[in-house]
Tab-separated table of C-alpha atoms and ligand atoms in Angstrom:
chain	number	residue	atom	x	y	z
A	1	MET	CA	254.446	-142.569	-88.761
A	2	LYS	CA	253.130	-140.630	-91.727
A	3	VAL	CA	251.111	-142.037	-94.632
A	4	ARG	CA	251.591	-141.183	-98.262
A	5	GLY	CA	250.919	-142.333	-101.789
A	6	THR	CA	248.220	-144.112	-103.735
A	7	VAL	CA	247.076	-147.733	-103.377
A	8	ARG	CA	244.541	-149.927	-105.179
A	9	PRO	CA	242.928	-152.504	-102.935
A	10	PRO	CA	242.363	-155.989	-104.395
A	11	GLY	CA	239.104	-156.908	-106.120
A	12	ASP	CA	235.964	-157.202	-104.008
A	13	LYS	CA	235.742	-160.692	-102.536
A	14	SER	CA	231.939	-160.846	-102.397
A	15	ILE	CA	231.480	-159.586	-105.955
A	16	SER	CA	234.258	-161.866	-107.272
A	17	HIS	CA	232.488	-164.975	-105.909
A	18	ARG	CA	229.157	-163.910	-107.353
A	19	ALA	CA	230.612	-162.943	-110.735
A	20	LEU	CA	232.292	-166.349	-111.114
A	21	MET	CA	229.159	-168.213	-110.048
A	22	LEU	CA	226.820	-166.325	-112.351
A	23	ALA	CA	229.297	-166.601	-115.242
A	24	ALA	CA	229.347	-170.354	-114.581
A	25	LEU	CA	225.549	-170.466	-114.903
A	26	ALA	CA	225.447	-168.260	-118.001
A	27	ARG	CA	225.042	-169.288	-121.604
A	28	GLY	CA	228.355	-168.665	-123.396
A	29	THR	CA	231.599	-166.943	-122.514
A	30	SER	CA	231.937	-164.238	-119.872
A	31	GLN	CA	234.904	-161.934	-119.240
A	32	LEU	CA	235.669	-160.838	-115.685
A	33	GLU	CA	238.163	-158.133	-114.904
A	34	GLY	CA	239.634	-157.166	-111.524
A	35	LEU	CA	238.723	-160.418	-109.753
A	36	LEU	CA	240.283	-160.927	-106.338
A	37	THR	CA	243.258	-163.313	-106.589
A	38	GLY	CA	242.863	-164.313	-102.914
A	39	ALA	CA	242.506	-167.908	-101.787
A	40	ASP	CA	238.736	-167.653	-101.129
A	41	VAL	CA	237.923	-166.724	-104.718
A	42	LYS	CA	240.261	-169.452	-105.947
A	43	SER	CA	238.200	-171.884	-103.852
A	44	THR	CA	235.062	-170.836	-105.736
A	45	ALA	CA	236.864	-171.217	-109.082
A	46	ARG	CA	238.176	-174.660	-108.087
A	47	VAL	CA	234.720	-175.885	-107.047
A	48	LEU	CA	233.141	-174.573	-110.261
A	49	ARG	CA	235.871	-176.289	-112.329
A	50	GLN	CA	235.074	-179.556	-110.514
A	51	LEU	CA	231.518	-179.057	-111.763
A	52	GLY	CA	232.756	-178.838	-115.352
A	53	VAL	CA	233.068	-175.057	-115.838
A	54	ASP	CA	236.063	-173.879	-117.847
A	55	ILE	CA	237.666	-170.968	-115.931
A	56	ALA	CA	241.014	-169.480	-116.935
A	57	PRO	CA	243.648	-169.101	-114.169
A	58	ILE	CA	242.951	-166.179	-111.822
A	59	ARG	CA	246.021	-163.978	-111.949
A	60	ASP	CA	246.864	-160.494	-110.744
A	61	SER	CA	246.328	-158.609	-113.933
A	62	GLY	CA	244.097	-159.258	-116.863
A	63	THR	CA	240.731	-160.642	-117.626
A	64	VAL	CA	239.472	-164.064	-116.578
A	65	THR	CA	237.458	-165.904	-119.212
A	66	VAL	CA	234.687	-168.241	-118.074
A	67	HIS	CA	233.247	-170.698	-120.652
A	68	ALA	CA	230.095	-172.117	-119.182
A	69	SER	CA	228.466	-175.360	-120.145
A	70	ARG	CA	225.799	-177.171	-118.154
A	71	ILE	CA	227.297	-177.908	-114.735
A	72	SER	CA	227.623	-181.597	-114.011
A	73	HIS	CA	228.149	-184.229	-111.335
A	74	PRO	CA	231.598	-183.768	-109.697
A	75	ALA	CA	233.991	-186.727	-109.538
A	76	SER	CA	235.035	-185.902	-105.952
A	77	ARG	CA	234.157	-183.795	-102.902
A	78	LEU	CA	233.950	-180.055	-103.393
A	79	HIS	CA	236.553	-178.460	-101.102
A	80	CYS	CA	235.573	-174.892	-100.206
A	81	GLY	CA	238.807	-174.136	-98.328
A	82	ASN	CA	238.310	-171.328	-95.780
A	83	SER	CA	235.438	-169.727	-97.684
A	84	GLY	CA	231.993	-169.540	-96.108
A	85	THR	CA	230.699	-167.661	-99.151
A	86	THR	CA	231.792	-170.500	-101.461
A	87	ALA	CA	230.127	-173.159	-99.298
A	88	ARG	CA	226.848	-171.365	-98.653
A	89	LEU	CA	226.284	-169.884	-102.105
A	90	MET	CA	227.262	-173.159	-103.810
A	91	LEU	CA	224.640	-174.960	-101.686
A	92	GLY	CA	222.119	-172.612	-103.280
A	93	ILE	CA	223.377	-173.352	-106.804
A	94	LEU	CA	223.475	-177.109	-106.154
A	95	ALA	CA	219.921	-177.073	-104.786
A	96	GLY	CA	218.721	-176.561	-108.336
A	97	GLN	CA	220.758	-179.471	-109.827
A	98	ARG	CA	219.656	-183.072	-110.141
A	99	PHE	CA	222.922	-184.707	-109.040
A	100	PRO	CA	224.413	-185.251	-105.586
A	101	ALA	CA	227.509	-183.365	-104.432
A	102	THR	CA	229.416	-183.305	-101.151
A	103	LEU	CA	230.919	-180.088	-99.821
A	104	THR	CA	233.650	-179.769	-97.254
A	105	GLY	CA	236.205	-177.188	-96.133
A	106	ASP	CA	239.189	-176.505	-93.879
A	107	ALA	CA	239.058	-176.834	-90.077
A	108	SER	CA	237.739	-173.272	-89.635
A	109	LEU	CA	234.985	-173.656	-92.235
A	110	ARG	CA	233.986	-177.076	-90.825
A	111	ARG	CA	233.158	-175.308	-87.536
A	112	ARG	CA	230.784	-172.791	-89.147
A	113	PRO	CA	226.976	-173.172	-89.063
A	114	MET	CA	225.267	-174.350	-92.253
A	115	ARG	CA	221.671	-175.017	-91.146
A	116	ARG	CA	220.926	-171.311	-91.594
A	117	VAL	CA	221.119	-172.147	-95.325
A	118	THR	CA	220.243	-175.846	-95.447
A	119	GLU	CA	216.960	-175.479	-93.526
A	120	PRO	CA	215.332	-173.078	-96.003
A	121	LEU	CA	216.848	-175.049	-98.914
A	122	ARG	CA	215.218	-178.206	-97.535
A	123	THR	CA	211.924	-176.349	-97.348
A	124	MET	CA	212.395	-175.604	-101.051
A	125	GLY	CA	212.797	-179.348	-101.704
A	126	ALA	CA	216.557	-180.009	-101.700
A	127	GLU	CA	217.697	-183.258	-100.031
A	128	ILE	CA	220.590	-182.572	-97.676
A	129	THR	CA	222.465	-185.124	-95.575
A	130	GLU	CA	224.602	-183.915	-92.710
A	131	GLY	CA	227.896	-185.643	-91.951
A	132	ARG	CA	228.456	-183.961	-88.581
A	133	GLY	CA	225.410	-181.939	-87.486
A	134	ASP	CA	225.138	-178.212	-88.239
A	135	ALA	CA	228.395	-178.063	-90.220
A	136	LEU	CA	230.275	-179.319	-93.250
A	137	PRO	CA	230.682	-181.919	-94.683
A	138	LEU	CA	227.218	-181.997	-96.243
A	139	THR	CA	225.792	-183.866	-99.205
A	140	ILE	CA	223.136	-182.125	-101.244
A	141	ARG	CA	220.928	-183.497	-103.973
A	142	GLY	CA	218.787	-180.891	-105.597
A	143	GLY	CA	215.966	-181.341	-107.982
A	144	ARG	CA	212.456	-180.044	-108.379
A	145	LEU	CA	212.203	-177.091	-106.031
A	146	HIS	CA	209.152	-175.216	-104.710
A	147	SER	CA	208.938	-171.470	-104.392
A	148	LEU	CA	209.826	-170.007	-101.007
A	149	THR	CA	208.796	-167.042	-98.876
A	150	TYR	CA	211.225	-166.727	-96.027
A	151	ALA	CA	212.076	-164.321	-93.190
A	152	THR	CA	215.717	-164.903	-92.223
A	153	PRO	CA	216.395	-164.656	-88.492
A	154	VAL	CA	219.936	-163.356	-89.234
A	155	ALA	CA	220.790	-160.479	-91.585
A	156	SER	CA	223.185	-162.504	-93.731
A	157	ALA	CA	224.004	-161.924	-97.390
A	158	GLN	CA	225.191	-165.512	-97.628
A	159	ILE	CA	221.777	-166.875	-96.611
A	160	LYS	CA	219.954	-164.431	-98.876
A	161	SER	CA	222.236	-165.141	-101.825
A	162	ALA	CA	222.053	-168.921	-101.429
A	163	LEU	CA	218.260	-168.748	-101.586
A	164	LEU	CA	218.231	-166.376	-104.569
A	165	LEU	CA	220.655	-168.677	-106.428
A	166	ALA	CA	218.447	-171.673	-105.599
A	167	GLY	CA	215.515	-169.753	-107.083
A	168	LEU	CA	217.571	-169.000	-110.178
A	169	THR	CA	218.871	-172.555	-110.748
A	170	GLY	CA	215.637	-174.222	-109.652
A	171	GLY	CA	213.475	-171.877	-111.714
A	172	VAL	CA	211.207	-170.943	-108.777
A	173	ALA	CA	210.165	-167.709	-107.080
A	174	VAL	CA	211.880	-166.682	-103.847
A	175	THR	CA	210.800	-163.876	-101.491
A	176	ILE	CA	213.114	-162.950	-98.633
A	177	ARG	CA	212.830	-160.592	-95.707
A	178	GLU	CA	215.795	-159.854	-93.454
A	179	PRO	CA	215.847	-158.142	-90.053
A	180	TYR	CA	218.346	-155.548	-91.375
A	181	ARG	CA	219.580	-155.082	-94.915
A	182	SER	CA	222.764	-157.095	-95.585
A	183	ARG	CA	225.092	-156.516	-98.568
A	184	ASP	CA	223.093	-156.530	-101.781
A	185	HIS	CA	225.669	-157.552	-104.414
A	186	THR	CA	223.670	-160.584	-105.553
A	187	GLU	CA	220.549	-158.493	-106.062
A	188	ARG	CA	222.492	-155.836	-107.970
A	189	LEU	CA	224.199	-158.366	-110.232
A	190	LEU	CA	220.947	-160.218	-110.975
A	191	ALA	CA	219.234	-156.899	-111.763
A	192	HIS	CA	222.218	-155.768	-113.878
A	193	LEU	CA	221.905	-158.970	-115.927
A	194	GLY	CA	218.212	-158.355	-116.457
A	195	LEU	CA	217.118	-161.316	-114.338
A	196	GLY	CA	213.841	-161.177	-112.433
A	197	LEU	CA	214.907	-159.372	-109.285
A	198	HIS	CA	212.985	-156.607	-107.566
A	199	GLU	CA	211.945	-155.250	-104.217
A	200	ARG	CA	208.351	-155.436	-103.025
A	201	ASP	CA	207.183	-153.955	-99.687
A	202	GLY	CA	210.690	-154.187	-98.233
A	203	ALA	CA	211.135	-157.822	-99.359
A	204	ILE	CA	213.595	-159.052	-101.993
A	205	VAL	CA	211.823	-160.982	-104.712
A	206	TYR	CA	213.238	-163.227	-107.435
A	207	GLU	CA	210.743	-164.266	-110.100
A	208	PRO	CA	211.825	-166.770	-112.761
A	209	PRO	CA	210.905	-166.470	-116.418
A	210	SER	CA	208.624	-169.181	-117.791
A	211	SER	CA	211.553	-171.457	-118.780
A	212	ARG	CA	212.765	-173.692	-115.936
A	213	ASP	CA	216.333	-173.842	-117.280
A	214	ALA	CA	218.574	-171.266	-115.539
A	215	ARG	CA	221.061	-171.465	-118.436
A	216	ALA	CA	218.398	-170.167	-120.722
A	217	VAL	CA	218.073	-167.033	-118.645
A	218	VAL	CA	221.550	-165.970	-117.503
A	219	PRO	CA	223.246	-164.093	-120.348
A	220	ALA	CA	227.043	-164.190	-120.732
A	221	PHE	CA	228.472	-160.889	-119.489
A	222	GLN	CA	231.504	-158.690	-118.975
A	223	LEU	CA	232.163	-157.207	-115.571
A	224	SER	CA	234.771	-155.028	-113.955
A	225	VAL	CA	234.986	-155.888	-110.255
A	226	PRO	CA	235.598	-152.856	-107.992
A	227	GLY	CA	238.182	-152.834	-105.204
A	228	ASP	CA	237.108	-154.351	-101.907
A	229	ALA	CA	235.811	-151.820	-99.360
A	230	SER	CA	236.618	-154.298	-96.572
A	231	SER	CA	240.272	-154.455	-97.662
A	232	ALA	CA	240.357	-150.676	-98.135
A	233	ALA	CA	239.146	-150.326	-94.523
A	234	PHE	CA	242.536	-151.550	-93.222
A	235	LEU	CA	244.340	-148.888	-95.266
A	236	VAL	CA	241.883	-146.225	-94.114
A	237	GLY	CA	242.537	-147.421	-90.557
A	238	ALA	CA	246.308	-147.077	-91.007
A	239	ALA	CA	245.820	-143.542	-92.359
A	240	ALA	CA	243.511	-142.594	-89.468
A	241	LEU	CA	246.149	-143.690	-86.926
A	242	ALA	CA	249.075	-141.960	-88.633
A	243	GLN	CA	250.731	-138.780	-87.386
A	244	GLY	CA	250.363	-136.952	-90.659
A	245	GLY	CA	250.152	-137.247	-94.425
A	246	GLU	CA	247.395	-138.314	-96.771
A	247	LEU	CA	246.568	-141.583	-98.496
A	248	VAL	CA	244.617	-142.077	-101.722
A	249	ILE	CA	242.858	-145.432	-102.089
A	250	GLU	CA	241.671	-145.865	-105.648
A	251	ASN	CA	238.774	-147.761	-107.153
A	252	VAL	CA	236.895	-148.763	-103.993
A	253	GLY	CA	233.376	-150.196	-104.088
A	254	VAL	CA	231.231	-147.826	-102.007
A	255	ASN	CA	227.950	-149.720	-102.027
A	256	PRO	CA	226.137	-148.349	-98.938
A	257	THR	CA	225.471	-151.885	-97.669
A	258	ARG	CA	229.275	-152.192	-97.306
A	259	THR	CA	230.437	-148.778	-96.152
A	260	GLY	CA	229.022	-148.560	-92.641
A	261	PHE	CA	232.621	-148.279	-91.439
A	262	LEU	CA	232.917	-144.901	-93.203
A	263	VAL	CA	229.781	-143.687	-91.422
A	264	VAL	CA	231.143	-144.833	-88.058
A	265	LEU	CA	234.598	-143.402	-88.774
A	266	ALA	CA	233.070	-140.018	-89.583
A	267	ARG	CA	231.361	-140.097	-86.150
A	268	MET	CA	234.700	-141.000	-84.565
A	269	GLY	CA	236.323	-137.947	-86.148
A	270	ALA	CA	238.360	-139.627	-88.914
A	271	ARG	CA	238.686	-137.650	-92.134
A	272	VAL	CA	237.836	-139.691	-95.236
A	273	GLU	CA	236.604	-138.137	-98.490
A	274	ARG	CA	235.008	-139.935	-101.436
A	275	VAL	CA	235.967	-138.513	-104.826
A	276	ASN	CA	235.366	-139.522	-108.489
A	277	LEU	CA	232.111	-141.333	-107.766
A	278	ARG	CA	231.181	-143.620	-110.707
A	279	ASP	CA	229.358	-146.876	-111.583
A	280	ALA	CA	230.817	-150.315	-112.398
A	281	GLY	CA	228.309	-152.997	-113.385
A	282	GLY	CA	225.572	-151.621	-111.124
A	283	GLU	CA	227.910	-150.967	-108.169
A	284	PRO	CA	228.995	-147.478	-106.998
A	285	VAL	CA	232.773	-146.953	-107.035
A	286	ALA	CA	234.907	-144.049	-105.734
A	287	ASP	CA	238.437	-143.104	-104.735
A	288	LEU	CA	238.957	-142.476	-101.023
A	289	VAL	CA	241.237	-139.833	-99.567
A	290	ALA	CA	242.079	-140.676	-95.957
A	291	ARG	CA	243.889	-138.486	-93.437
A	292	PRO	CA	244.804	-138.851	-89.765
A	293	GLY	CA	242.424	-137.479	-87.156
A	294	ALA	CA	241.911	-137.392	-83.398
A	295	LEU	CA	239.450	-140.218	-82.742
A	296	ARG	CA	236.621	-140.283	-80.220
A	297	ALA	CA	234.503	-143.213	-79.031
A	298	THR	CA	231.098	-144.025	-80.489
A	299	GLU	CA	228.242	-146.515	-80.244
A	300	VAL	CA	227.734	-148.818	-83.242
A	301	THR	CA	224.078	-149.819	-83.452
A	302	ALA	CA	222.622	-153.250	-84.279
A	303	ALA	CA	221.174	-151.836	-87.521
A	304	GLU	CA	224.629	-150.692	-88.633
A	305	VAL	CA	226.315	-154.048	-87.989
A	306	PRO	CA	225.422	-155.782	-91.294
A	307	THR	CA	226.928	-152.806	-93.196
A	308	LEU	CA	230.264	-153.186	-91.413
A	309	VAL	CA	230.238	-156.805	-90.228
A	310	ASP	CA	233.735	-157.553	-91.584
A	311	GLU	CA	235.092	-154.216	-90.358
A	312	VAL	CA	234.495	-154.766	-86.631
A	313	PRO	CA	238.117	-155.963	-86.112
A	314	ILE	CA	239.633	-152.801	-87.619
A	315	LEU	CA	237.007	-150.541	-86.018
A	316	ALA	CA	237.731	-152.127	-82.618
A	317	VAL	CA	241.432	-151.480	-83.186
A	318	LEU	CA	240.660	-147.831	-83.989
A	319	ALA	CA	238.386	-147.650	-80.919
A	320	SER	CA	241.393	-148.728	-78.820
A	321	ARG	CA	243.086	-145.457	-79.917
A	322	ALA	CA	239.975	-143.264	-79.475
A	323	GLU	CA	239.024	-141.176	-76.495
A	324	GLY	CA	236.362	-142.911	-74.405
A	325	GLU	CA	234.543	-146.256	-74.517
A	326	THR	CA	233.188	-147.576	-77.814
A	327	VAL	CA	230.366	-150.131	-77.799
A	328	PHE	CA	229.470	-152.395	-80.716
A	329	ARG	CA	225.883	-153.590	-80.176
A	330	GLU	CA	224.659	-157.047	-81.220
A	331	VAL	CA	227.821	-158.386	-82.815
A	332	GLY	CA	227.155	-162.021	-81.788
A	333	GLU	CA	227.511	-163.085	-85.457
A	334	LEU	CA	231.241	-162.456	-85.082
A	335	ARG	CA	231.433	-165.678	-83.070
A	336	VAL	CA	230.769	-167.708	-86.234
A	337	LYS	CA	233.118	-166.003	-88.686
A	338	GLU	CA	236.488	-167.423	-89.792
A	339	SER	CA	237.293	-167.491	-86.050
A	340	ASN	CA	235.433	-166.498	-82.914
A	341	ARG	CA	236.177	-162.875	-83.725
A	342	LEU	CA	234.158	-161.479	-80.846
A	343	GLU	CA	236.246	-163.213	-78.175
A	344	LEU	CA	239.527	-162.928	-80.076
A	345	ILE	CA	239.243	-159.177	-80.714
A	346	ALA	CA	238.674	-158.613	-76.996
A	347	ALA	CA	241.360	-161.092	-75.833
A	348	ASN	CA	243.980	-159.774	-78.259
A	349	LEU	CA	243.288	-156.144	-77.342
A	350	ARG	CA	243.696	-157.101	-73.680
A	351	ALA	CA	246.975	-158.875	-74.530
A	352	LEU	CA	248.185	-155.511	-75.892
A	353	GLY	CA	247.203	-153.597	-72.759
A	354	VAL	CA	243.771	-152.341	-73.878
A	355	GLU	CA	240.607	-152.680	-71.773
A	356	ALA	CA	238.174	-154.652	-73.928
A	357	GLU	CA	235.413	-157.128	-73.216
A	358	ALA	CA	232.589	-159.057	-74.858
A	359	ARG	CA	229.460	-158.644	-72.704
A	360	GLY	CA	226.695	-160.853	-74.050
A	361	ASN	CA	226.555	-159.985	-77.734
A	362	ASP	CA	228.097	-156.527	-77.284
A	363	LEU	CA	231.757	-155.595	-77.570
A	364	HIS	CA	233.203	-152.848	-75.358
A	365	VAL	CA	236.563	-151.219	-76.102
A	366	CYS	CA	238.175	-148.452	-74.013
A	367	GLY	CA	240.594	-146.175	-75.790
A	368	THR	CA	244.113	-145.595	-74.476
A	369	THR	CA	247.162	-143.560	-75.491
A	370	ARG	CA	249.608	-146.215	-74.194
A	371	PRO	CA	251.482	-147.943	-77.040
A	372	PRO	CA	250.121	-151.451	-77.736
A	373	ARG	CA	252.666	-154.108	-76.829
A	374	GLY	CA	252.321	-157.873	-76.818
A	375	ARG	CA	251.459	-160.971	-78.835
A	376	VAL	CA	248.325	-161.414	-80.942
A	377	ASP	CA	246.763	-164.804	-81.700
A	378	THR	CA	245.242	-164.367	-85.163
A	379	ALA	CA	243.763	-167.903	-85.164
A	380	ARG	CA	244.698	-167.803	-88.889
A	381	ASP	CA	241.898	-165.320	-89.421
A	382	HIS	CA	242.885	-162.858	-92.183
A	383	ARG	CA	240.925	-159.940	-90.791
A	384	LEU	CA	242.387	-160.299	-87.298
A	385	ALA	CA	245.905	-160.433	-88.780
A	386	MET	CA	245.322	-157.256	-90.821
A	387	ALA	CA	243.546	-155.299	-88.074
A	388	PHE	CA	246.277	-155.969	-85.518
A	389	ALA	CA	249.019	-155.312	-88.069
A	390	VAL	CA	247.492	-151.840	-88.453
A	391	LEU	CA	247.575	-151.372	-84.679
A	392	GLY	CA	251.256	-152.296	-84.874
A	393	THR	CA	251.908	-149.143	-86.908
A	394	VAL	CA	251.248	-146.688	-84.046
A	395	LEU	CA	254.163	-144.913	-82.455
A	396	GLY	CA	255.955	-147.062	-79.876
A	397	ALA	CA	253.938	-150.206	-80.703
A	398	ASP	CA	255.410	-153.692	-80.482
A	399	VAL	CA	252.765	-156.049	-81.873
A	400	ARG	CA	253.765	-159.631	-82.629
A	401	LEU	CA	251.340	-161.630	-84.787
A	402	SER	CA	251.093	-165.429	-84.429
A	403	GLU	CA	251.125	-165.616	-88.243
A	404	ARG	CA	250.719	-163.374	-91.281
A	405	ALA	CA	250.060	-165.869	-94.086
A	406	SER	CA	246.257	-165.791	-93.594
A	407	VAL	CA	246.052	-162.402	-95.342
A	408	ALA	CA	246.263	-164.397	-98.614
A	409	ILE	CA	242.558	-165.238	-98.094
A	410	SER	CA	241.365	-161.758	-99.060
A	411	TYR	CA	244.374	-159.427	-99.536
A	412	PRO	CA	247.531	-161.216	-100.710
A	413	ARG	CA	249.543	-157.972	-101.071
A	414	PHE	CA	248.467	-156.534	-97.719
A	415	PHE	CA	251.859	-156.355	-96.008
A	416	ALA	CA	253.552	-154.945	-99.117
A	417	ASP	CA	250.841	-152.269	-99.425
A	418	LEU	CA	250.986	-151.423	-95.714
A	419	LYS	CA	254.755	-150.980	-96.016
A	420	SER	CA	254.466	-148.850	-99.144
A	421	ILE	CA	252.106	-146.293	-97.575
A	422	ARG	CA	254.259	-145.739	-94.491
A	423	ASP	CA	256.853	-143.110	-94.179
A	424	GLY	CA	259.067	-144.265	-91.302
A	425	GLY	CA	257.902	-146.318	-88.303
A	426	ARG	CA	258.414	-150.011	-87.591
A	427	GLY	CA	256.366	-152.936	-88.770
A	428	THR	CA	254.829	-155.872	-87.002
A	429	ARG	CA	256.743	-159.070	-86.759
A	430	ASP	CA	255.843	-162.736	-86.467
A	431	GLY	CA	256.095	-164.058	-82.936
B	501	S3P	C1	229.601	-162.251	-97.313
B	501	S3P	C2	228.689	-162.017	-96.324
B	501	S3P	C3	229.058	-161.836	-94.904
B	501	S3P	C4	230.536	-161.508	-94.738
B	501	S3P	C5	231.402	-162.388	-95.581
B	501	S3P	C6	231.049	-162.280	-97.042
B	501	S3P	C7	229.117	-162.433	-98.696
B	501	S3P	O1	228.783	-163.029	-94.201
B	501	S3P	O2	230.908	-161.611	-93.391
B	501	S3P	O3	232.784	-162.019	-95.424
B	501	S3P	O4	229.932	-162.347	-99.643
B	501	S3P	O5	227.930	-162.668	-98.860
B	501	S3P	P1	227.321	-163.367	-93.591
B	501	S3P	O6	226.361	-163.508	-94.707
B	501	S3P	O7	227.499	-164.640	-92.830
B	501	S3P	O8	227.010	-162.202	-92.695
């Protein structure tokens, strides 16, 4: 199969959530362009509407207008769908409100840990009642918060962002240290809006102005959301595995806290260039030019993991076509993503004839030249579906996916885009 043409990945999921949330807390009307239309971002919009924010429908083209007014007590439970970012960041926003709200989610989200966020929020003074232990549903009643200095045990942008948003809505200072730097979109957006965010001795510090009312401090804004590097990674992966050709992926966010996969791919011998580097609302953006290359194995270090945490599925797929054994160190966090990605990556690779194994918190993948053939259980996890669909594009492959609909979470047009960049070759099928 050869690749060809030009694609634009959908809007960045992380930035879309944050843009909607900050617009909802702002004073006045904000205009957001390029928002992701995926189901996760729609979950954030739905929850914010339940809290009284007026958000125009999120459609493929055009600008979304957000009219903010003071957020208020919801009439029913806040359903966060499949979206961990919605649940965890909203807990931060709700920690600064004086009304109770109950959050829940789908079966996958209700299995994901929440104490990583609720414990520090409790320390700040939020009252949180658990329905079922360390999981959703949860009821939170915010109020008068205290400032917090916190070292997170996990490098997680969701934890960090929840605490920064609690500082913002509660009008208190928050200082956070993380073991490794996770994606910094919240920090960049707060700084871009002129809110009190800075770095001090390696810690991230939010300092409120003298007013305790967050609405008084968040200005209405306009933002153009860049394309999602994590979605682009699947297209880059398809190009790397092709027999020839060249693929241009336009308007990709290349924030270094998100592009660890490009660093690892360069080590593996893939050829990806960044061109037209520019800035969009405090975020670096570029076009990527990706070409096929002979891949070799590598070791992904623990420090690199936060910069590529959502790209482990596609990198593991690429490792299965590389020469030698690739090791991903300290990827235990993958157990608590939309599925148990650590076990499912390994099990699905094995189902396709690849040697792969989770050993403790490390993932080992041995490359092969044999065509992958067999059935993949995606567990309705969008990133597993996309990664294995890419593996299904190699010559002689016969990859059957248990479902394909989950791609709507982060990349609704994924299968259409994957088809459009291919010149010959067969696709994956449901099975
Ligand atoms: C996200 C942070 C990451 C990532 C998720 C989105 C965010 O999760 O896996 O897809 O937008 O903050 P963790 O914070 O749990 O690592």
